[in-house]
Structure formats: structure tokens, C-alpha cells
Amino acid sequence: METFILETPTRQHHHMEADNDTGISEFLLLGLSEEPELQPIIFRLFLCMYLITVLGNLLIILAVSSDSHLHTPMSFFLATLSFADICFTSTTIPKMLWNIQTQSQVITYAGCVTQMYFFLIFGGWDDFLLTVMTYDRFVAICHPLHYTVIMNRRLCGPLVLVSWVISVLNSLLQSLMVLRLSFRAKVEIPHFFCEFNQVVGQACSDTFLNDMVMYFGIVLLGGAPLAGILYSYSKIVSSIHRISSAQGKYKAFSTCASHLSVVSLFYCTFLGVYLSSAAPQSSHSSAVASVMYTVVTPMLNP
């Protein structure tokens, strides 16, 4: 009799956890603002940015594929980045626009995990492609005589492929880690998409392992590429400084100025969102900051 009394709460606890694990059918995406009068403005703004992003990046892909003069390593990386950007924004913005149009905040549990999976894939791929493009500029400016020998098809293709594989493996690991978590019956996410850190923060089970894996992913997809970018640009600046003519310096710097701007915007907002995730009051500000690297950066890339 004593054994039965002692085990009953434990069984009830496991039963409640099982209900949480299997009973979740939908999350609520609270969006950037819950004020009804702002919804039409947000809808038009994001629809315009999404269309500009898709059309601008499609034009780059068509230009590179149709013009033989653009069959260069940098153009190949640009076209690949454009494809990744289209996919990256398409994982979040269409669902956001649909929710505003239908006046619904609902996304299913399966839909949320799927959105996180593809968001992490294309976000990570974007990150690695920006790093690969930095290496291309490094070789072009620091080793111009060896550029065509180093940046050949046998290197460019594998660089893009390895970037894709690492992004897929990281995304798969992060998504599988989310599946082990249990959630409350009603989950409200203060964001316009299922942002990974926000979803993990809503779990009612222990997230220590998820946090460790997430920070490992940040180091892998953020720290290592950023270190490579900083090293490459330090060498680029040093090489430009050694150019004697002002026109030569301007020409060399202009080839990487736009890329440096996009890299700075992407990394500052991305790392800012994830490194400030420990602050509970930063939910709304992190959602606004996420717009910069999820929507604005892909729109500016063309």
C-alpha cells in the first residue's frame, strides 16, 4: 500500500509530461505588434520587402546564368547566395503575411519545428557563403596573379557543397534537440516566426543540453566564420594600404565595400540577438533586430 501511495505522484507527473509531449498541436506567433491598426502597415511593408528580395535575387541568378562574362567564381557565389536568400526569407515571411491576412496567430507544432529546421539550414548556409565570398576577395586582392589558379571550379563547387552539408547537419541536430522538450498546452512565442531561441525558452522541461548545443552551433556557424572574415579583411586592408596610387586603393576597396556592409549588418544583428538571449525583457527588441538579418540583409544583397 505504501509503495502505491509513493509511486502515484511520480506516475501522475510522467503522465502530465506525456500529455505535454503528445498534446501540443499549435503555437501562437504574437508577431511584431498586437495592435490591430498596425497590422495593415506591417503587412504592406513586409510584402514589399519580400517581393523586392525575391525579384532582386532572381534577377541576379538569371543574369549570372545567361551571361557568359559573369561565369566567374564571385558571380557563382553571388548566384548561390541569392538562391539561399530567397529560401531564407521564404521560410518565415509568407507564413507571417498569411497570419496577418487571416488574422490568425496559429502555427502547428510540426509547422514550427519544420520552419526552424529550414530557417537554420538557409541561415547557416548564408553565413558560410558570406565567408566563402570573403575568401574570394582575399585571394583576388592579396594574390591577384594566382587568383584564376586558386579559385577554380574544383574549389568553388566543394566550398559551396561543404557549406550546405555543415548547415544541414547543424540544423538537423538543433531540431532533433527541440523534439525532446515538453511544452505547456498553450505556447505563446513573442516573435513573427518560430525563432529557435524563443521556442526553447518556452519549454517547461530542462533546456541545459539544448542551450549547450545552441551555443556550440553559434560558435560553429558564427564564431569560426567571423574569425575567418576578420582575418581575411585584415590582410585585405594591409594589401590595400600598400597600393601606391589613390585610384588603385579606391578600386580595390570598392570591390569589397558592399560585401563588408552586408557582412557587418548580418553579423551584428544575428550575434546581437543570440548573445543577448539571456535577458528576459529583450523579447520584443530581439524580434525587431531579427528583421534586420532575416529580411533587410537578403533584400540588400542584390
PDB file of C-alpha atoms in Angstrom:
ATOM      1  CA  MET A   1       0.000   0.000   0.000  1.00  0.00           C
ATOM      2  CA  GLU A   2       2.841   2.380   0.870  1.00  0.00           C
ATOM      3  CA  THR A   3       4.539   1.662  -2.415  1.00  0.00           C
ATOM      4  CA  PHE A   4       1.374   2.519  -4.320  1.00  0.00           C
ATOM      5  CA  ILE A   5       0.977   5.826  -2.460  1.00  0.00           C
ATOM      6  CA  LEU A   6       4.598   6.807  -3.033  1.00  0.00           C
ATOM      7  CA  GLU A   7       4.599   5.971  -6.748  1.00  0.00           C
ATOM      8  CA  THR A   8       1.297   7.606  -7.627  1.00  0.00           C
ATOM      9  CA  PRO A   9       2.576  11.252  -7.794  1.00  0.00           C
ATOM     10  CA  THR A  10       5.512  10.120  -9.907  1.00  0.00           C
ATOM     11  CA  ARG A  11       3.207   8.313 -12.316  1.00  0.00           C
ATOM     12  CA  GLN A  12       0.937  11.331 -12.449  1.00  0.00           C
ATOM     13  CA  HIS A  13       3.975  13.564 -13.177  1.00  0.00           C
ATOM     14  CA  HIS A  14       5.082  11.327 -16.053  1.00  0.00           C
ATOM     15  CA  HIS A  15       1.513  11.218 -17.324  1.00  0.00           C
ATOM     16  CA  MET A  16       1.360  15.033 -17.363  1.00  0.00           C
ATOM     17  CA  GLU A  17       4.691  15.213 -19.208  1.00  0.00           C
ATOM     18  CA  ALA A  18       3.417  12.714 -21.739  1.00  0.00           C
ATOM     19  CA  ASP A  19       0.317  14.850 -22.259  1.00  0.00           C
ATOM     20  CA  ASN A  20       2.532  17.869 -22.830  1.00  0.00           C
ATOM     21  CA  ASP A  21       4.753  15.985 -25.276  1.00  0.00           C
ATOM     22  CA  THR A  22       1.950  14.497 -27.366  1.00  0.00           C
ATOM     23  CA  GLY A  23      -0.839  17.003 -26.797  1.00  0.00           C
ATOM     24  CA  ILE A  24       0.854  20.039 -28.357  1.00  0.00           C
ATOM     25  CA  SER A  25      -0.815  20.811 -31.664  1.00  0.00           C
ATOM     26  CA  GLU A  26      -0.221  24.537 -32.153  1.00  0.00           C
ATOM     27  CA  PHE A  27       1.831  27.532 -31.085  1.00  0.00           C
ATOM     28  CA  LEU A  28       0.807  31.177 -31.199  1.00  0.00           C
ATOM     29  CA  LEU A  29       3.097  33.645 -33.008  1.00  0.00           C
ATOM     30  CA  LEU A  30       2.460  37.035 -31.406  1.00  0.00           C
ATOM     31  CA  GLY A  31       4.249  38.916 -34.227  1.00  0.00           C
ATOM     32  CA  LEU A  32       5.955  42.293 -34.118  1.00  0.00           C
ATOM     33  CA  SER A  33       2.896  44.072 -32.741  1.00  0.00           C
ATOM     34  CA  GLU A  34      -0.515  43.050 -31.415  1.00  0.00           C
ATOM     35  CA  GLU A  35      -2.120  46.432 -32.178  1.00  0.00           C
ATOM     36  CA  PRO A  36      -4.797  45.911 -34.877  1.00  0.00           C
ATOM     37  CA  GLU A  37      -4.257  49.306 -36.560  1.00  0.00           C
ATOM     38  CA  LEU A  38      -0.593  48.460 -37.248  1.00  0.00           C
ATOM     39  CA  GLN A  39      -1.279  45.110 -38.944  1.00  0.00           C
ATOM     40  CA  PRO A  40      -2.105  46.517 -42.433  1.00  0.00           C
ATOM     41  CA  ILE A  41       1.064  48.668 -42.342  1.00  0.00           C
ATOM     42  CA  ILE A  42       3.231  45.709 -41.296  1.00  0.00           C
ATOM     43  CA  PHE A  43       1.594  43.529 -43.983  1.00  0.00           C
ATOM     44  CA  ARG A  44       2.271  46.005 -46.816  1.00  0.00           C
ATOM     45  CA  LEU A  45       5.805  46.742 -45.613  1.00  0.00           C
ATOM     46  CA  PHE A  46       6.855  43.097 -45.364  1.00  0.00           C
ATOM     47  CA  LEU A  47       5.082  42.147 -48.595  1.00  0.00           C
ATOM     48  CA  CYS A  48       7.036  44.849 -50.448  1.00  0.00           C
ATOM     49  CA  MET A  49      10.338  43.803 -48.857  1.00  0.00           C
ATOM     50  CA  TYR A  50       9.659  40.146 -49.648  1.00  0.00           C
ATOM     51  CA  LEU A  51       8.818  40.858 -53.302  1.00  0.00           C
ATOM     52  CA  ILE A  52      11.905  43.077 -53.686  1.00  0.00           C
ATOM     53  CA  THR A  53      14.049  40.326 -52.134  1.00  0.00           C
ATOM     54  CA  VAL A  54      12.692  37.556 -54.371  1.00  0.00           C
ATOM     55  CA  LEU A  55      12.706  39.580 -57.604  1.00  0.00           C
ATOM     56  CA  GLY A  56      16.111  41.169 -56.954  1.00  0.00           C
ATOM     57  CA  ASN A  57      17.777  37.851 -56.180  1.00  0.00           C
ATOM     58  CA  LEU A  58      16.044  36.113 -59.106  1.00  0.00           C
ATOM     59  CA  LEU A  59      17.441  38.780 -61.440  1.00  0.00           C
ATOM     60  CA  ILE A  60      20.952  38.064 -60.157  1.00  0.00           C
ATOM     61  CA  ILE A  61      20.515  34.323 -60.771  1.00  0.00           C
ATOM     62  CA  LEU A  62      19.159  34.947 -64.301  1.00  0.00           C
ATOM     63  CA  ALA A  63      21.938  37.450 -65.109  1.00  0.00           C
ATOM     64  CA  VAL A  64      24.710  35.118 -63.944  1.00  0.00           C
ATOM     65  CA  SER A  65      23.274  32.081 -65.741  1.00  0.00           C
ATOM     66  CA  SER A  66      22.580  33.885 -69.026  1.00  0.00           C
ATOM     67  CA  ASP A  67      25.748  35.987 -69.431  1.00  0.00           C
ATOM     68  CA  SER A  68      28.964  34.041 -70.137  1.00  0.00           C
ATOM     69  CA  HIS A  69      31.052  37.016 -68.967  1.00  0.00           C
ATOM     70  CA  LEU A  70      29.634  36.504 -65.485  1.00  0.00           C
ATOM     71  CA  HIS A  71      30.741  32.866 -65.221  1.00  0.00           C
ATOM     72  CA  THR A  72      33.352  33.764 -62.600  1.00  0.00           C
ATOM     73  CA  PRO A  73      33.856  32.438 -59.043  1.00  0.00           C
ATOM     74  CA  MET A  74      32.443  35.595 -57.416  1.00  0.00           C
ATOM     75  CA  SER A  75      29.380  35.564 -59.696  1.00  0.00           C
ATOM     76  CA  PHE A  76      28.840  31.877 -58.903  1.00  0.00           C
ATOM     77  CA  PHE A  77      28.938  32.639 -55.174  1.00  0.00           C
ATOM     78  CA  LEU A  78      26.599  35.616 -55.676  1.00  0.00           C
ATOM     79  CA  ALA A  79      24.056  33.484 -57.547  1.00  0.00           C
ATOM     80  CA  THR A  80      24.232  30.801 -54.857  1.00  0.00           C
ATOM     81  CA  LEU A  81      23.822  33.438 -52.128  1.00  0.00           C
ATOM     82  CA  SER A  82      20.807  34.846 -53.989  1.00  0.00           C
ATOM     83  CA  PHE A  83      19.183  31.398 -54.083  1.00  0.00           C
ATOM     84  CA  ALA A  84      19.913  30.907 -50.363  1.00  0.00           C
ATOM     85  CA  ASP A  85      18.439  34.344 -49.572  1.00  0.00           C
ATOM     86  CA  ILE A  86      15.208  33.581 -51.443  1.00  0.00           C
ATOM     87  CA  CYS A  87      14.823  30.335 -49.488  1.00  0.00           C
ATOM     88  CA  PHE A  88      15.864  32.020 -46.223  1.00  0.00           C
ATOM     89  CA  THR A  89      13.170  34.705 -46.370  1.00  0.00           C
ATOM     90  CA  SER A  90      10.587  32.253 -47.737  1.00  0.00           C
ATOM     91  CA  THR A  91      10.775  30.154 -44.565  1.00  0.00           C
ATOM     92  CA  THR A  92       9.366  32.982 -42.437  1.00  0.00           C
ATOM     93  CA  ILE A  93       7.738  35.881 -44.309  1.00  0.00           C
ATOM     94  CA  PRO A  94       4.951  34.056 -46.240  1.00  0.00           C
ATOM     95  CA  LYS A  95       3.670  32.478 -43.004  1.00  0.00           C
ATOM     96  CA  MET A  96       3.805  35.856 -41.269  1.00  0.00           C
ATOM     97  CA  LEU A  97       1.854  37.510 -44.104  1.00  0.00           C
ATOM     98  CA  TRP A  98      -0.683  34.667 -44.090  1.00  0.00           C
ATOM     99  CA  ASN A  99      -1.253  35.045 -40.338  1.00  0.00           C
ATOM    100  CA  ILE A 100      -1.801  38.798 -40.661  1.00  0.00           C
ATOM    101  CA  GLN A 101      -4.159  38.375 -43.623  1.00  0.00           C
ATOM    102  CA  THR A 102      -6.241  35.674 -41.900  1.00  0.00           C
ATOM    103  CA  GLN A 103      -5.991  37.421 -38.508  1.00  0.00           C
ATOM    104  CA  SER A 104      -4.631  34.208 -37.019  1.00  0.00           C
ATOM    105  CA  GLN A 105      -1.562  33.685 -34.859  1.00  0.00           C
ATOM    106  CA  VAL A 106      -1.566  29.913 -35.082  1.00  0.00           C
ATOM    107  CA  ILE A 107       1.239  27.677 -36.320  1.00  0.00           C
ATOM    108  CA  THR A 108       1.150  23.933 -35.700  1.00  0.00           C
ATOM    109  CA  TYR A 109       3.838  22.200 -33.638  1.00  0.00           C
ATOM    110  CA  ALA A 110       5.018  20.285 -36.722  1.00  0.00           C
ATOM    111  CA  GLY A 111       4.963  23.505 -38.749  1.00  0.00           C
ATOM    112  CA  CYS A 112       7.014  25.300 -36.102  1.00  0.00           C
ATOM    113  CA  VAL A 113       9.709  22.603 -35.979  1.00  0.00           C
ATOM    114  CA  THR A 114       9.793  22.456 -39.794  1.00  0.00           C
ATOM    115  CA  GLN A 115      10.146  26.231 -40.014  1.00  0.00           C
ATOM    116  CA  MET A 116      13.031  26.172 -37.512  1.00  0.00           C
ATOM    117  CA  TYR A 117      14.730  23.364 -39.458  1.00  0.00           C
ATOM    118  CA  PHE A 118      14.736  25.177 -42.808  1.00  0.00           C
ATOM    119  CA  PHE A 119      15.434  28.562 -41.208  1.00  0.00           C
ATOM    120  CA  LEU A 120      18.595  27.195 -39.577  1.00  0.00           C
ATOM    121  CA  ILE A 121      19.674  25.479 -42.817  1.00  0.00           C
ATOM    122  CA  PHE A 122      19.443  28.552 -45.035  1.00  0.00           C
ATOM    123  CA  GLY A 123      20.596  30.950 -42.290  1.00  0.00           C
ATOM    124  CA  GLY A 124      23.716  28.851 -41.725  1.00  0.00           C
ATOM    125  CA  TRP A 125      24.289  28.491 -45.470  1.00  0.00           C
ATOM    126  CA  ASP A 126      24.004  32.277 -45.860  1.00  0.00           C
ATOM    127  CA  ASP A 127      26.602  32.671 -43.146  1.00  0.00           C
ATOM    128  CA  PHE A 128      29.095  30.285 -44.754  1.00  0.00           C
ATOM    129  CA  LEU A 129      28.564  31.746 -48.236  1.00  0.00           C
ATOM    130  CA  LEU A 130      29.411  35.231 -46.958  1.00  0.00           C
ATOM    131  CA  THR A 131      32.600  33.747 -45.513  1.00  0.00           C
ATOM    132  CA  VAL A 132      33.463  31.990 -48.800  1.00  0.00           C
ATOM    133  CA  MET A 133      32.922  35.268 -50.669  1.00  0.00           C
ATOM    134  CA  THR A 134      35.305  36.978 -48.229  1.00  0.00           C
ATOM    135  CA  TYR A 135      37.934  34.370 -49.052  1.00  0.00           C
ATOM    136  CA  ASP A 136      37.358  35.048 -52.760  1.00  0.00           C
ATOM    137  CA  ARG A 137      38.027  38.783 -52.214  1.00  0.00           C
ATOM    138  CA  PHE A 138      41.084  37.930 -50.102  1.00  0.00           C
ATOM    139  CA  VAL A 139      42.599  35.869 -52.925  1.00  0.00           C
ATOM    140  CA  ALA A 140      41.646  38.467 -55.589  1.00  0.00           C
ATOM    141  CA  ILE A 141      43.276  41.392 -53.738  1.00  0.00           C
ATOM    142  CA  CYS A 142      46.138  39.731 -51.854  1.00  0.00           C
ATOM    143  CA  HIS A 143      47.107  37.161 -54.507  1.00  0.00           C
ATOM    144  CA  PRO A 144      45.827  38.581 -57.820  1.00  0.00           C
ATOM    145  CA  LEU A 145      48.328  36.708 -60.023  1.00  0.00           C
ATOM    146  CA  HIS A 146      47.283  33.340 -58.578  1.00  0.00           C
ATOM    147  CA  TYR A 147      43.525  34.082 -58.471  1.00  0.00           C
ATOM    148  CA  THR A 148      42.486  32.015 -61.509  1.00  0.00           C
ATOM    149  CA  VAL A 149      44.655  29.111 -60.356  1.00  0.00           C
ATOM    150  CA  ILE A 150      43.348  29.065 -56.762  1.00  0.00           C
ATOM    151  CA  MET A 151      39.677  29.929 -57.355  1.00  0.00           C
ATOM    152  CA  ASN A 152      38.858  27.269 -59.932  1.00  0.00           C
ATOM    153  CA  ARG A 153      35.751  25.110 -60.322  1.00  0.00           C
ATOM    154  CA  ARG A 154      37.333  22.243 -58.398  1.00  0.00           C
ATOM    155  CA  LEU A 155      37.473  24.503 -55.331  1.00  0.00           C
ATOM    156  CA  CYS A 156      34.331  26.654 -55.729  1.00  0.00           C
ATOM    157  CA  GLY A 157      31.898  23.735 -56.052  1.00  0.00           C
ATOM    158  CA  PRO A 158      33.176  21.824 -52.991  1.00  0.00           C
ATOM    159  CA  LEU A 159      33.236  25.044 -50.905  1.00  0.00           C
ATOM    160  CA  VAL A 160      29.521  25.593 -51.553  1.00  0.00           C
ATOM    161  CA  LEU A 161      28.725  21.892 -51.047  1.00  0.00           C
ATOM    162  CA  VAL A 162      30.611  21.635 -47.741  1.00  0.00           C
ATOM    163  CA  SER A 163      28.869  24.822 -46.527  1.00  0.00           C
ATOM    164  CA  TRP A 164      25.494  23.246 -47.354  1.00  0.00           C
ATOM    165  CA  VAL A 165      26.302  19.930 -45.617  1.00  0.00           C
ATOM    166  CA  ILE A 166      27.513  21.618 -42.410  1.00  0.00           C
ATOM    167  CA  SER A 167      24.369  23.790 -42.329  1.00  0.00           C
ATOM    168  CA  VAL A 168      22.085  20.768 -42.816  1.00  0.00           C
ATOM    169  CA  LEU A 169      23.826  18.728 -40.099  1.00  0.00           C
ATOM    170  CA  ASN A 170      23.715  21.615 -37.611  1.00  0.00           C
ATOM    171  CA  SER A 171      20.043  22.288 -38.351  1.00  0.00           C
ATOM    172  CA  LEU A 172      19.175  18.603 -38.006  1.00  0.00           C
ATOM    173  CA  LEU A 173      20.931  18.401 -34.638  1.00  0.00           C
ATOM    174  CA  GLN A 174      19.282  21.563 -33.296  1.00  0.00           C
ATOM    175  CA  SER A 175      15.805  20.487 -34.487  1.00  0.00           C
ATOM    176  CA  LEU A 176      16.097  16.989 -33.033  1.00  0.00           C
ATOM    177  CA  MET A 177      17.104  18.523 -29.706  1.00  0.00           C
ATOM    178  CA  VAL A 178      13.852  20.539 -29.697  1.00  0.00           C
ATOM    179  CA  LEU A 179      11.782  17.367 -30.150  1.00  0.00           C
ATOM    180  CA  ARG A 180      12.949  16.066 -26.769  1.00  0.00           C
ATOM    181  CA  LEU A 181      11.438  19.086 -24.964  1.00  0.00           C
ATOM    182  CA  SER A 182       7.980  19.239 -23.412  1.00  0.00           C
ATOM    183  CA  PHE A 183       5.759  22.335 -23.604  1.00  0.00           C
ATOM    184  CA  ARG A 184       2.679  23.732 -21.938  1.00  0.00           C
ATOM    185  CA  ALA A 185      -0.730  23.226 -23.542  1.00  0.00           C
ATOM    186  CA  LYS A 186      -0.694  26.834 -24.801  1.00  0.00           C
ATOM    187  CA  VAL A 187       2.585  28.294 -26.053  1.00  0.00           C
ATOM    188  CA  GLU A 188       2.892  31.974 -26.975  1.00  0.00           C
ATOM    189  CA  ILE A 189       6.021  32.978 -28.914  1.00  0.00           C
ATOM    190  CA  PRO A 190       6.746  36.747 -28.830  1.00  0.00           C
ATOM    191  CA  HIS A 191       8.075  36.712 -32.388  1.00  0.00           C
ATOM    192  CA  PHE A 192       6.886  36.735 -36.020  1.00  0.00           C
ATOM    193  CA  PHE A 193       8.353  33.268 -36.687  1.00  0.00           C
ATOM    194  CA  CYS A 194       9.472  30.214 -34.713  1.00  0.00           C
ATOM    195  CA  GLU A 195      12.833  31.628 -33.741  1.00  0.00           C
ATOM    196  CA  PHE A 196      14.887  28.821 -32.234  1.00  0.00           C
ATOM    197  CA  ASN A 197      15.907  30.533 -29.013  1.00  0.00           C
ATOM    198  CA  GLN A 198      12.370  31.779 -28.309  1.00  0.00           C
ATOM    199  CA  VAL A 199      10.870  28.294 -28.777  1.00  0.00           C
ATOM    200  CA  VAL A 200      13.432  26.639 -26.487  1.00  0.00           C
ATOM    201  CA  GLY A 201      12.790  29.357 -23.906  1.00  0.00           C
ATOM    202  CA  GLN A 202       9.089  28.388 -23.794  1.00  0.00           C
ATOM    203  CA  ALA A 203       9.823  24.768 -22.832  1.00  0.00           C
ATOM    204  CA  CYS A 204       8.796  23.590 -19.377  1.00  0.00           C
ATOM    205  CA  SER A 205      11.450  20.846 -19.250  1.00  0.00           C
ATOM    206  CA  ASP A 206      15.175  21.264 -18.629  1.00  0.00           C
ATOM    207  CA  THR A 207      16.887  23.073 -21.538  1.00  0.00           C
ATOM    208  CA  PHE A 208      20.504  22.931 -20.337  1.00  0.00           C
ATOM    209  CA  LEU A 209      21.539  20.456 -23.040  1.00  0.00           C
ATOM    210  CA  ASN A 210      19.685  22.462 -25.706  1.00  0.00           C
ATOM    211  CA  ASP A 211      21.458  25.634 -24.593  1.00  0.00           C
ATOM    212  CA  MET A 212      24.852  23.920 -24.801  1.00  0.00           C
ATOM    213  CA  VAL A 213      24.115  22.604 -28.297  1.00  0.00           C
ATOM    214  CA  MET A 214      22.799  26.018 -29.361  1.00  0.00           C
ATOM    215  CA  TYR A 215      25.956  27.806 -28.181  1.00  0.00           C
ATOM    216  CA  PHE A 216      28.048  25.159 -29.921  1.00  0.00           C
ATOM    217  CA  GLY A 217      26.125  25.991 -33.107  1.00  0.00           C
ATOM    218  CA  ILE A 218      26.736  29.722 -32.574  1.00  0.00           C
ATOM    219  CA  VAL A 219      30.479  29.097 -32.266  1.00  0.00           C
ATOM    220  CA  LEU A 220      30.454  26.801 -35.314  1.00  0.00           C
ATOM    221  CA  LEU A 221      28.277  28.975 -37.569  1.00  0.00           C
ATOM    222  CA  GLY A 222      29.088  32.361 -36.068  1.00  0.00           C
ATOM    223  CA  GLY A 223      32.445  32.425 -34.357  1.00  0.00           C
ATOM    224  CA  ALA A 224      34.550  30.382 -36.790  1.00  0.00           C
ATOM    225  CA  PRO A 225      33.328  32.119 -39.994  1.00  0.00           C
ATOM    226  CA  LEU A 226      33.566  35.530 -38.290  1.00  0.00           C
ATOM    227  CA  ALA A 227      37.182  34.810 -37.314  1.00  0.00           C
ATOM    228  CA  GLY A 228      37.902  33.875 -40.936  1.00  0.00           C
ATOM    229  CA  ILE A 229      36.238  37.055 -42.201  1.00  0.00           C
ATOM    230  CA  LEU A 230      38.144  39.283 -39.761  1.00  0.00           C
ATOM    231  CA  TYR A 231      41.451  37.631 -40.661  1.00  0.00           C
ATOM    232  CA  SER A 232      40.787  37.949 -44.409  1.00  0.00           C
ATOM    233  CA  TYR A 233      39.809  41.620 -44.142  1.00  0.00           C
ATOM    234  CA  SER A 234      42.843  42.417 -42.009  1.00  0.00           C
ATOM    235  CA  LYS A 235      45.003  41.051 -44.835  1.00  0.00           C
ATOM    236  CA  ILE A 236      42.896  42.885 -47.447  1.00  0.00           C
ATOM    237  CA  VAL A 237      43.261  46.230 -45.627  1.00  0.00           C
ATOM    238  CA  SER A 238      47.000  45.635 -45.300  1.00  0.00           C
ATOM    239  CA  SER A 239      47.300  44.915 -49.041  1.00  0.00           C
ATOM    240  CA  ILE A 240      45.214  47.964 -49.992  1.00  0.00           C
ATOM    241  CA  HIS A 241      47.374  50.147 -47.729  1.00  0.00           C
ATOM    242  CA  ARG A 242      50.474  49.085 -49.690  1.00  0.00           C
ATOM    243  CA  ILE A 243      48.975  50.221 -53.027  1.00  0.00           C
ATOM    244  CA  SER A 244      50.689  53.461 -54.037  1.00  0.00           C
ATOM    245  CA  SER A 245      48.024  55.158 -56.203  1.00  0.00           C
ATOM    246  CA  ALA A 246      44.802  56.548 -54.746  1.00  0.00           C
ATOM    247  CA  GLN A 247      42.830  55.233 -57.727  1.00  0.00           C
ATOM    248  CA  GLY A 248      44.216  51.732 -57.142  1.00  0.00           C
ATOM    249  CA  LYS A 249      43.233  51.859 -53.478  1.00  0.00           C
ATOM    250  CA  TYR A 250      39.712  53.017 -54.341  1.00  0.00           C
ATOM    251  CA  LYS A 251      39.267  50.300 -56.969  1.00  0.00           C
ATOM    252  CA  ALA A 252      40.466  47.572 -54.599  1.00  0.00           C
ATOM    253  CA  PHE A 253      38.291  48.778 -51.712  1.00  0.00           C
ATOM    254  CA  SER A 254      35.179  49.221 -53.885  1.00  0.00           C
ATOM    255  CA  THR A 255      35.234  45.518 -54.809  1.00  0.00           C
ATOM    256  CA  CYS A 256      34.551  44.513 -51.206  1.00  0.00           C
ATOM    257  CA  ALA A 257      32.825  47.561 -49.653  1.00  0.00           C
ATOM    258  CA  SER A 258      29.264  46.356 -50.352  1.00  0.00           C
ATOM    259  CA  HIS A 259      30.119  42.837 -49.181  1.00  0.00           C
ATOM    260  CA  LEU A 260      31.633  44.225 -45.976  1.00  0.00           C
ATOM    261  CA  SER A 261      28.468  46.266 -45.343  1.00  0.00           C
ATOM    262  CA  VAL A 262      26.204  43.215 -45.698  1.00  0.00           C
ATOM    263  CA  VAL A 263      28.503  41.072 -43.538  1.00  0.00           C
ATOM    264  CA  SER A 264      28.561  43.731 -40.811  1.00  0.00           C
ATOM    265  CA  LEU A 265      24.762  44.102 -40.817  1.00  0.00           C
ATOM    266  CA  PHE A 266      24.200  40.326 -40.810  1.00  0.00           C
ATOM    267  CA  TYR A 267      26.655  39.531 -38.012  1.00  0.00           C
ATOM    268  CA  CYS A 268      25.895  42.494 -35.760  1.00  0.00           C
ATOM    269  CA  THR A 269      22.168  41.746 -35.666  1.00  0.00           C
ATOM    270  CA  PHE A 270      22.493  37.931 -35.663  1.00  0.00           C
ATOM    271  CA  LEU A 271      25.043  37.764 -32.847  1.00  0.00           C
ATOM    272  CA  GLY A 272      23.262  40.561 -31.004  1.00  0.00           C
ATOM    273  CA  VAL A 273      20.009  38.585 -30.930  1.00  0.00           C
ATOM    274  CA  TYR A 274      21.576  35.324 -29.761  1.00  0.00           C
ATOM    275  CA  LEU A 275      24.147  36.667 -27.322  1.00  0.00           C
ATOM    276  CA  SER A 276      21.548  38.872 -25.604  1.00  0.00           C
ATOM    277  CA  SER A 277      19.101  35.972 -25.340  1.00  0.00           C
ATOM    278  CA  ALA A 278      19.701  35.651 -21.596  1.00  0.00           C
ATOM    279  CA  ALA A 279      17.820  38.917 -20.971  1.00  0.00           C
ATOM    280  CA  PRO A 280      14.112  38.114 -20.438  1.00  0.00           C
ATOM    281  CA  GLN A 281      13.000  41.648 -21.257  1.00  0.00           C
ATOM    282  CA  SER A 282      14.588  41.583 -24.705  1.00  0.00           C
ATOM    283  CA  SER A 283      11.885  39.542 -26.496  1.00  0.00           C
ATOM    284  CA  HIS A 284      10.375  42.416 -28.481  1.00  0.00           C
ATOM    285  CA  SER A 285      13.708  44.083 -29.227  1.00  0.00           C
ATOM    286  CA  SER A 286      15.189  40.771 -30.415  1.00  0.00           C
ATOM    287  CA  ALA A 287      12.190  40.284 -32.724  1.00  0.00           C
ATOM    288  CA  VAL A 288      12.788  43.732 -34.248  1.00  0.00           C
ATOM    289  CA  ALA A 289      16.529  43.037 -34.535  1.00  0.00           C
ATOM    290  CA  SER A 290      15.763  39.722 -36.236  1.00  0.00           C
ATOM    291  CA  VAL A 291      14.069  41.647 -39.046  1.00  0.00           C
ATOM    292  CA  MET A 292      17.493  43.034 -39.975  1.00  0.00           C
ATOM    293  CA  TYR A 293      19.150  39.693 -40.686  1.00  0.00           C
ATOM    294  CA  THR A 294      16.040  37.780 -41.838  1.00  0.00           C
ATOM    295  CA  VAL A 295      14.535  40.383 -44.186  1.00  0.00           C
ATOM    296  CA  VAL A 296      16.681  43.507 -44.635  1.00  0.00           C
ATOM    297  CA  THR A 297      20.027  41.785 -45.300  1.00  0.00           C
ATOM    298  CA  PRO A 298      18.664  39.433 -48.017  1.00  0.00           C
ATOM    299  CA  MET A 299      16.909  42.418 -49.573  1.00  0.00           C
ATOM    300  CA  LEU A 300      20.130  44.481 -49.642  1.00  0.00           C
ATOM    301  CA  ASN A 301      22.313  41.689 -51.070  1.00  0.00           C
ATOM    302  CA  PRO A 302      21.294  42.343 -54.708  1.00  0.00           C
TER     303      PRO A 302
END
